[in-house]
PDB file of C-alpha atoms and ligand atoms in Angstrom:
ATOM      1  CA  MET A   1      17.086  98.469 -44.457  1.00  0.00           C
ATOM      2  CA  ILE A   2      13.380  97.211 -47.203  1.00  0.00           C
ATOM      3  CA  THR A   3      10.686  97.114 -44.207  1.00  0.00           C
ATOM      4  CA  LEU A   4       7.535  94.853 -45.579  1.00  0.00           C
ATOM      5  CA  ALA A   5       4.495  95.524 -43.400  1.00  0.00           C
ATOM      6  CA  LEU A   6       2.934  91.813 -43.224  1.00  0.00           C
ATOM      7  CA  SER A   7      -0.803  90.503 -41.243  1.00  0.00           C
ATOM      8  CA  LYS A   8      -0.442  87.095 -39.677  1.00  0.00           C
ATOM      9  CA  GLY A   9      -2.306  84.254 -40.704  1.00  0.00           C
ATOM     10  CA  ARG A  10      -3.858  83.992 -44.396  1.00  0.00           C
ATOM     11  CA  ILE A  11      -1.621  87.266 -45.823  1.00  0.00           C
ATOM     12  CA  PHE A  12       1.626  86.008 -44.002  1.00  0.00           C
ATOM     13  CA  ASP A  13       1.364  82.522 -45.315  1.00  0.00           C
ATOM     14  CA  GLU A  14       0.448  82.498 -48.823  1.00  0.00           C
ATOM     15  CA  THR A  15       3.209  85.711 -48.673  1.00  0.00           C
ATOM     16  CA  LEU A  16       5.591  83.092 -47.762  1.00  0.00           C
ATOM     17  CA  PRO A  17       5.980  81.107 -51.027  1.00  0.00           C
ATOM     18  CA  LEU A  18       6.480  84.901 -52.634  1.00  0.00           C
ATOM     19  CA  LEU A  19       9.517  86.010 -50.671  1.00  0.00           C
ATOM     20  CA  LYS A  20      10.825  82.576 -51.498  1.00  0.00           C
ATOM     21  CA  ALA A  21      10.767  83.081 -54.972  1.00  0.00           C
ATOM     22  CA  ALA A  22      12.463  86.581 -54.331  1.00  0.00           C
ATOM     23  CA  GLY A  23      15.054  84.952 -51.647  1.00  0.00           C
ATOM     24  CA  ILE A  24      14.076  85.529 -48.846  1.00  0.00           C
ATOM     25  CA  GLU A  25      12.990  83.410 -46.111  1.00  0.00           C
ATOM     26  CA  VAL A  26      11.795  84.724 -42.838  1.00  0.00           C
ATOM     27  CA  LEU A  27      13.893  83.251 -39.667  1.00  0.00           C
ATOM     28  CA  ASP A  28      10.550  83.457 -36.614  1.00  0.00           C
ATOM     29  CA  ASP A  29       7.400  81.764 -36.786  1.00  0.00           C
ATOM     30  CA  PRO A  30       4.929  84.523 -35.981  1.00  0.00           C
ATOM     31  CA  GLU A  31       2.610  82.206 -34.425  1.00  0.00           C
ATOM     32  CA  LYS A  32       5.824  81.313 -32.028  1.00  0.00           C
ATOM     33  CA  THR A  33       7.154  84.300 -30.757  1.00  0.00           C
ATOM     34  CA  ARG A  34       6.080  87.501 -29.468  1.00  0.00           C
ATOM     35  CA  LYS A  35       8.663  89.376 -31.860  1.00  0.00           C
ATOM     36  CA  LEU A  36       6.613  92.516 -34.021  1.00  0.00           C
ATOM     37  CA  ILE A  37       9.932  92.732 -35.930  1.00  0.00           C
ATOM     38  CA  LEU A  38      11.106  89.589 -37.680  1.00  0.00           C
ATOM     39  CA  ALA A  39      14.512  89.261 -39.387  1.00  0.00           C
ATOM     40  CA  THR A  40      14.925  87.569 -42.746  1.00  0.00           C
ATOM     41  CA  ASN A  41      18.028  85.819 -44.118  1.00  0.00           C
ATOM     42  CA  GLN A  42      18.903  88.396 -45.602  1.00  0.00           C
ATOM     43  CA  PRO A  43      20.571  91.273 -43.222  1.00  0.00           C
ATOM     44  CA  GLU A  44      18.917  94.307 -45.168  1.00  0.00           C
ATOM     45  CA  VAL A  45      15.308  93.218 -45.098  1.00  0.00           C
ATOM     46  CA  ARG A  46      12.976  92.694 -42.251  1.00  0.00           C
ATOM     47  CA  VAL A  47       8.801  91.975 -42.039  1.00  0.00           C
ATOM     48  CA  VAL A  48       6.975  93.877 -39.633  1.00  0.00           C
ATOM     49  CA  LEU A  49       3.885  92.047 -37.916  1.00  0.00           C
ATOM     50  CA  VAL A  50       0.458  94.631 -37.862  1.00  0.00           C
ATOM     51  CA  ARG A  51      -2.456  94.127 -38.047  1.00  0.00           C
ATOM     52  CA  ALA A  52      -4.272  94.208 -41.340  1.00  0.00           C
ATOM     53  CA  THR A  53      -6.340  97.666 -41.528  1.00  0.00           C
ATOM     54  CA  ASP A  54      -3.350  99.093 -40.339  1.00  0.00           C
ATOM     55  CA  VAL A  55      -0.658  98.116 -43.234  1.00  0.00           C
ATOM     56  CA  PRO A  56      -1.885 100.691 -45.706  1.00  0.00           C
ATOM     57  CA  THR A  57      -1.081 103.501 -42.739  1.00  0.00           C
ATOM     58  CA  TYR A  58       2.455 101.777 -41.828  1.00  0.00           C
ATOM     59  CA  VAL A  59       3.262 101.955 -46.048  1.00  0.00           C
ATOM     60  CA  GLN A  60       1.386 104.933 -46.895  1.00  0.00           C
ATOM     61  CA  TYR A  61       3.604 106.999 -43.787  1.00  0.00           C
ATOM     62  CA  GLY A  62       6.882 104.807 -44.619  1.00  0.00           C
ATOM     63  CA  GLY A  63       6.728 103.023 -41.559  1.00  0.00           C
ATOM     64  CA  ALA A  64       6.945  99.895 -43.809  1.00  0.00           C
ATOM     65  CA  ASP A  65       8.465 100.135 -47.694  1.00  0.00           C
ATOM     66  CA  LEU A  66       6.241  97.765 -48.604  1.00  0.00           C
ATOM     67  CA  GLY A  67       3.289  96.024 -47.383  1.00  0.00           C
ATOM     68  CA  ILE A  68       0.696  93.143 -48.151  1.00  0.00           C
ATOM     69  CA  THR A  69      -3.183  94.007 -47.755  1.00  0.00           C
ATOM     70  CA  GLY A  70      -6.443  92.448 -49.015  1.00  0.00           C
ATOM     71  CA  LEU A  71      -8.363  94.998 -51.770  1.00  0.00           C
ATOM     72  CA  ASP A  72     -11.327  95.500 -49.419  1.00  0.00           C
ATOM     73  CA  THR A  73      -8.611  96.954 -47.023  1.00  0.00           C
ATOM     74  CA  LEU A  74      -7.379  99.415 -49.211  1.00  0.00           C
ATOM     75  CA  ILE A  75     -10.517 100.419 -50.514  1.00  0.00           C
ATOM     76  CA  GLU A  76     -11.715 101.013 -46.861  1.00  0.00           C
ATOM     77  CA  HIS A  77      -8.519 103.278 -45.671  1.00  0.00           C
ATOM     78  CA  GLY A  78      -8.040 105.040 -49.475  1.00  0.00           C
ATOM     79  CA  SER A  79      -4.952 104.522 -51.159  1.00  0.00           C
ATOM     80  CA  ASP A  80      -3.364 107.581 -51.403  1.00  0.00           C
ATOM     81  CA  GLY A  81       0.199 107.972 -51.632  1.00  0.00           C
ATOM     82  CA  LEU A  82       0.573 103.892 -52.196  1.00  0.00           C
ATOM     83  CA  TYR A  83       2.053 102.792 -55.242  1.00  0.00           C
ATOM     84  CA  GLN A  84       0.041  98.967 -56.084  1.00  0.00           C
ATOM     85  CA  PRO A  85       2.606  97.715 -58.680  1.00  0.00           C
ATOM     86  CA  LEU A  86       0.817  94.120 -58.280  1.00  0.00           C
ATOM     87  CA  ASP A  87      -2.642  92.043 -57.541  1.00  0.00           C
ATOM     88  CA  LEU A  88      -0.693  89.369 -56.073  1.00  0.00           C
ATOM     89  CA  GLN A  89      -3.788  87.066 -55.951  1.00  0.00           C
ATOM     90  CA  ILE A  90      -3.553  85.884 -52.853  1.00  0.00           C
ATOM     91  CA  ALA A  91      -6.144  85.598 -49.859  1.00  0.00           C
ATOM     92  CA  LYS A  92      -8.954  85.519 -52.459  1.00  0.00           C
ATOM     93  CA  CYS A  93     -12.388  85.863 -51.576  1.00  0.00           C
ATOM     94  CA  ARG A  94     -15.565  88.291 -52.104  1.00  0.00           C
ATOM     95  CA  VAL A  95     -17.588  91.153 -50.649  1.00  0.00           C
ATOM     96  CA  SER A  96     -20.921  90.276 -50.450  1.00  0.00           C
ATOM     97  CA  VAL A  97     -24.352  90.863 -49.016  1.00  0.00           C
ATOM     98  CA  ALA A  98     -26.190  88.254 -46.684  1.00  0.00           C
ATOM     99  CA  VAL A  99     -28.930  88.329 -44.561  1.00  0.00           C
ATOM    100  CA  ARG A 100     -31.173  85.446 -42.494  1.00  0.00           C
ATOM    101  CA  GLU A 101     -32.256  82.661 -44.129  1.00  0.00           C
ATOM    102  CA  GLY A 102     -36.300  83.521 -44.929  1.00  0.00           C
ATOM    103  CA  TYR A 103     -35.776  87.082 -45.404  1.00  0.00           C
ATOM    104  CA  ASP A 104     -36.810  88.494 -48.490  1.00  0.00           C
ATOM    105  CA  TYR A 105     -33.834  90.845 -49.477  1.00  0.00           C
ATOM    106  CA  ALA A 106     -35.340  91.285 -53.040  1.00  0.00           C
ATOM    107  CA  ALA A 107     -38.703  92.346 -52.198  1.00  0.00           C
ATOM    108  CA  ALA A 108     -37.252  95.058 -49.252  1.00  0.00           C
ATOM    109  CA  VAL A 109     -35.317  96.229 -52.276  1.00  0.00           C
ATOM    110  CA  ARG A 110     -37.848  96.598 -54.972  1.00  0.00           C
ATOM    111  CA  GLN A 111     -40.339  98.022 -52.008  1.00  0.00           C
ATOM    112  CA  GLY A 112     -37.633 100.915 -51.481  1.00  0.00           C
ATOM    113  CA  ALA A 113     -37.577  99.735 -47.991  1.00  0.00           C
ATOM    114  CA  ARG A 114     -34.704 101.584 -46.207  1.00  0.00           C
ATOM    115  CA  LEU A 115     -32.555  98.865 -44.889  1.00  0.00           C
ATOM    116  CA  ARG A 116     -30.054  98.301 -42.369  1.00  0.00           C
ATOM    117  CA  VAL A 117     -26.756  97.324 -42.885  1.00  0.00           C
ATOM    118  CA  ALA A 118     -24.273  96.114 -40.650  1.00  0.00           C
ATOM    119  CA  THR A 119     -20.707  96.493 -42.045  1.00  0.00           C
ATOM    120  CA  LYS A 120     -16.635  97.014 -41.104  1.00  0.00           C
ATOM    121  CA  TYR A 121     -17.117  97.929 -44.741  1.00  0.00           C
ATOM    122  CA  VAL A 122     -18.617 100.976 -44.248  1.00  0.00           C
ATOM    123  CA  ALA A 123     -17.049 102.602 -48.181  1.00  0.00           C
ATOM    124  CA  ILE A 124     -17.561  99.657 -50.209  1.00  0.00           C
ATOM    125  CA  ALA A 125     -21.151  99.186 -48.867  1.00  0.00           C
ATOM    126  CA  ARG A 126     -22.103 103.167 -48.906  1.00  0.00           C
ATOM    127  CA  GLU A 127     -20.716 102.756 -52.799  1.00  0.00           C
ATOM    128  CA  PHE A 128     -22.383  99.424 -53.530  1.00  0.00           C
ATOM    129  CA  PHE A 129     -26.333 100.809 -51.888  1.00  0.00           C
ATOM    130  CA  ALA A 130     -25.620 104.265 -53.720  1.00  0.00           C
ATOM    131  CA  ALA A 131     -25.134 102.786 -57.044  1.00  0.00           C
ATOM    132  CA  LYS A 132     -28.011 100.615 -56.795  1.00  0.00           C
ATOM    133  CA  GLY A 133     -30.374 103.171 -55.725  1.00  0.00           C
ATOM    134  CA  VAL A 134     -31.345 101.753 -52.328  1.00  0.00           C
ATOM    135  CA  HIS A 135     -31.263 103.700 -49.357  1.00  0.00           C
ATOM    136  CA  VAL A 136     -29.344 102.078 -46.430  1.00  0.00           C
ATOM    137  CA  ASP A 137     -28.113 103.051 -42.796  1.00  0.00           C
ATOM    138  CA  LEU A 138     -25.010 101.787 -42.419  1.00  0.00           C
ATOM    139  CA  ILE A 139     -23.937 100.531 -38.914  1.00  0.00           C
ATOM    140  CA  LYS A 140     -20.144  99.670 -38.102  1.00  0.00           C
ATOM    141  CA  LEU A 141     -18.852  97.155 -37.057  1.00  0.00           C
ATOM    142  CA  TYR A 142     -15.955  95.777 -35.978  1.00  0.00           C
ATOM    143  CA  GLY A 143     -16.498  91.788 -36.199  1.00  0.00           C
ATOM    144  CA  SER A 144     -19.033  88.854 -35.469  1.00  0.00           C
ATOM    145  CA  MET A 145     -21.205  90.464 -38.309  1.00  0.00           C
ATOM    146  CA  GLU A 146     -22.925  87.412 -38.781  1.00  0.00           C
ATOM    147  CA  LEU A 147     -24.475  88.278 -35.541  1.00  0.00           C
ATOM    148  CA  ALA A 148     -26.276  91.527 -36.289  1.00  0.00           C
ATOM    149  CA  PRO A 149     -28.787  90.275 -38.593  1.00  0.00           C
ATOM    150  CA  LEU A 150     -29.358  87.429 -35.923  1.00  0.00           C
ATOM    151  CA  THR A 151     -29.915  89.480 -32.935  1.00  0.00           C
ATOM    152  CA  GLY A 152     -32.363  91.967 -34.807  1.00  0.00           C
ATOM    153  CA  LEU A 153     -29.345  94.680 -34.931  1.00  0.00           C
ATOM    154  CA  ALA A 154     -29.525  95.105 -39.441  1.00  0.00           C
ATOM    155  CA  ASP A 155     -31.713  93.245 -42.048  1.00  0.00           C
ATOM    156  CA  ALA A 156     -28.283  92.831 -43.570  1.00  0.00           C
ATOM    157  CA  ILE A 157     -24.349  92.749 -43.741  1.00  0.00           C
ATOM    158  CA  VAL A 158     -21.689  93.151 -46.078  1.00  0.00           C
ATOM    159  CA  ASP A 159     -18.585  91.056 -45.330  1.00  0.00           C
ATOM    160  CA  LEU A 160     -15.990  88.697 -47.087  1.00  0.00           C
ATOM    161  CA  VAL A 161     -16.977  85.616 -47.562  1.00  0.00           C
ATOM    162  CA  SER A 162     -14.568  82.705 -48.647  1.00  0.00           C
ATOM    163  CA  THR A 163     -16.219  79.036 -48.939  1.00  0.00           C
ATOM    164  CA  GLY A 164     -19.745  80.389 -47.636  1.00  0.00           C
ATOM    165  CA  ASN A 165     -19.349  77.849 -44.346  1.00  0.00           C
ATOM    166  CA  THR A 166     -19.038  80.301 -41.594  1.00  0.00           C
ATOM    167  CA  LEU A 167     -23.068  82.475 -43.195  1.00  0.00           C
ATOM    168  CA  LYS A 168     -24.248  78.648 -43.587  1.00  0.00           C
ATOM    169  CA  ALA A 169     -23.332  77.890 -40.291  1.00  0.00           C
ATOM    170  CA  ASN A 170     -25.542  80.463 -38.788  1.00  0.00           C
ATOM    171  CA  HIS A 171     -27.946  80.600 -41.252  1.00  0.00           C
ATOM    172  CA  LEU A 172     -27.614  83.279 -43.760  1.00  0.00           C
ATOM    173  CA  VAL A 173     -27.554  83.528 -47.098  1.00  0.00           C
ATOM    174  CA  GLU A 174     -25.507  84.992 -49.792  1.00  0.00           C
ATOM    175  CA  VAL A 175     -27.602  87.805 -52.236  1.00  0.00           C
ATOM    176  CA  GLU A 176     -25.691  90.142 -53.730  1.00  0.00           C
ATOM    177  CA  ARG A 177     -21.713  89.627 -54.934  1.00  0.00           C
ATOM    178  CA  ILE A 178     -20.644  92.755 -54.332  1.00  0.00           C
ATOM    179  CA  MET A 179     -16.689  92.167 -55.809  1.00  0.00           C
ATOM    180  CA  ASP A 180     -14.102  89.998 -55.625  1.00  0.00           C
ATOM    181  CA  ILE A 181     -10.984  90.326 -53.614  1.00  0.00           C
ATOM    182  CA  SER A 182      -7.019  89.253 -53.161  1.00  0.00           C
ATOM    183  CA  SER A 183      -4.173  90.642 -51.949  1.00  0.00           C
ATOM    184  CA  ARG A 184      -2.176  93.957 -53.587  1.00  0.00           C
ATOM    185  CA  LEU A 185       1.265  94.440 -53.069  1.00  0.00           C
ATOM    186  CA  VAL A 186       1.788  98.364 -52.064  1.00  0.00           C
ATOM    187  CA  VAL A 187       5.245 100.372 -51.957  1.00  0.00           C
ATOM    188  CA  ASN A 188       5.376 103.894 -50.355  1.00  0.00           C
ATOM    189  CA  GLN A 189       6.196 105.851 -53.566  1.00  0.00           C
ATOM    190  CA  ALA A 190       9.270 107.639 -51.580  1.00  0.00           C
ATOM    191  CA  ALA A 191      10.695 104.620 -50.440  1.00  0.00           C
ATOM    192  CA  LEU A 192      10.755 103.359 -54.345  1.00  0.00           C
ATOM    193  CA  LYS A 193      11.870 106.407 -55.273  1.00  0.00           C
ATOM    194  CA  LEU A 194      15.315 106.359 -52.390  1.00  0.00           C
ATOM    195  CA  LYS A 195      15.548 102.358 -52.693  1.00  0.00           C
ATOM    196  CA  ARG A 196      14.367 102.087 -56.329  1.00  0.00           C
ATOM    197  CA  GLU A 197      17.079  99.151 -56.719  1.00  0.00           C
ATOM    198  CA  PRO A 198      16.464  96.652 -53.727  1.00  0.00           C
ATOM    199  CA  ILE A 199      12.372  97.415 -53.972  1.00  0.00           C
ATOM    200  CA  ARG A 200      12.246  97.054 -57.680  1.00  0.00           C
ATOM    201  CA  ARG A 201      14.257  93.300 -57.390  1.00  0.00           C
ATOM    202  CA  ILE A 202      11.297  92.700 -55.084  1.00  0.00           C
ATOM    203  CA  ILE A 203       8.745  93.747 -56.646  1.00  0.00           C
ATOM    204  CA  ASP A 204      10.110  91.890 -59.994  1.00  0.00           C
ATOM    205  CA  ALA A 205      10.825  88.436 -58.219  1.00  0.00           C
ATOM    206  CA  PHE A 206       6.870  88.463 -57.084  1.00  0.00           C
ATOM    207  CA  GLY A 207       6.165  89.364 -60.627  1.00  0.00           C
ATOM    208  CA  GLN A 208       8.002  86.397 -62.011  1.00  0.00           C
ATOM    209  CA  ALA A 209       6.592  84.174 -59.263  1.00  0.00           C
ATOM    210  CA  LEU A 210       3.357  85.068 -60.416  1.00  0.00           C
ATOM    211  CA  GLY A 211       3.866  84.382 -63.575  1.00  0.00           C
ATOM    212  CA  GLN A 212       3.844  88.323 -65.069  1.00  0.00           C
ATOM    213  CA  PRO A 213       6.296  89.868 -67.070  1.00  0.00           C
TER     214      PRO A 213
HETATM  215  P1  LIG B   1     -15.640  81.644 -45.218  1.00  0.00           P
HETATM  216  O1  LIG B   1     -16.286  80.480 -43.582  1.00  0.00           O
HETATM  217  O2  LIG B   1     -14.982  80.343 -45.682  1.00  0.00           O
HETATM  218  O3  LIG B   1     -17.117  81.708 -46.312  1.00  0.00           O
HETATM  219  O4  LIG B   1     -14.695  82.760 -44.636  1.00  0.00           O
HETATM  220  C1  LIG B   1     -15.926  83.505 -44.165  1.00  0.00           C
HETATM  221  C2  LIG B   1     -15.177  84.055 -42.930  1.00  0.00           C
HETATM  222  O5  LIG B   1     -13.098  84.322 -42.817  1.00  0.00           O
HETATM  223  C3  LIG B   1     -15.452  85.747 -42.774  1.00  0.00           C
HETATM  224  O6  LIG B   1     -15.494  86.131 -41.129  1.00  0.00           O
HETATM  225  C4  LIG B   1     -14.426  86.298 -43.390  1.00  0.00           C
HETATM  226  O7  LIG B   1     -14.798  87.837 -42.529  1.00  0.00           O
HETATM  227  C5  LIG B   1     -13.058  85.838 -43.236  1.00  0.00           C
HETATM  228  N1  LIG B   1     -12.181  85.771 -44.684  1.00  0.00           N
HETATM  229  C6  LIG B   1     -12.998  85.037 -45.531  1.00  0.00           C
HETATM  230  N2  LIG B   1     -11.936  85.044 -46.262  1.00  0.00           N
HETATM  231  C7  LIG B   1     -11.096  86.262 -45.864  1.00  0.00           C
HETATM  232  C8  LIG B   1      -9.689  87.026 -46.592  1.00  0.00           C
HETATM  233  N3  LIG B   1      -9.363  86.496 -47.771  1.00  0.00           N
HETATM  234  N4  LIG B   1      -9.149  87.863 -45.432  1.00  0.00           N
HETATM  235  C9  LIG B   1      -9.152  88.252 -44.430  1.00  0.00           C
HETATM  236  N5  LIG B   1     -10.815  87.192 -43.715  1.00  0.00           N
HETATM  237  C10 LIG B   1     -11.381  86.548 -44.584  1.00  0.00           C
END
């Protein structure tokens, strides 16, 4: 049995065409079923639905052989024991710094102010501000980061931005782009040795669907 860990929503939807290219069709719609283990048209392949931030953990400890997860999640989690054969070029976005409209971020940085930064992406933010030589107090949040500058909890946030509409709707502006993000295929290294053939077949089919040799 080959187990693929996916999260519901964008990653699941954008993975379906890649699975199709590998001849795999998921038999249930995750938005309509409460099942967490989904069968496919291939009796030897199943999909497990997990939270996006849990995908690396499932694959690392062998709860799944393969998984698809954003680079942001991979960096925050760490990628020990994970083989990363492919950038799937899906669920693309960027990690950026944003502040309230009217907040003079450039001046605060120039003056060496100690910034309060709220984020779910603590590792990415720490590394980014350390490299810039900016002192920050990081405040870990689990969601609705946009609220932090509006309520006075923080001066800035580090969050994922795609169209920029969420920032705009909350009167926030993007002031720095930290990195581009896309989803990656991750594979359990032991599974790659023990189930080499079927896993290779999936990696190769995904690679071909992406136009990679
Ligand atoms: P947008 O309004 O299009 O800029 O999207 C921003 C919101 O969607 C933020 O709350 C992000 O956390 C979330 N978001 C954007 N792109 C992604 C992605 N690729 N994966 C997960 N969340 C995302």
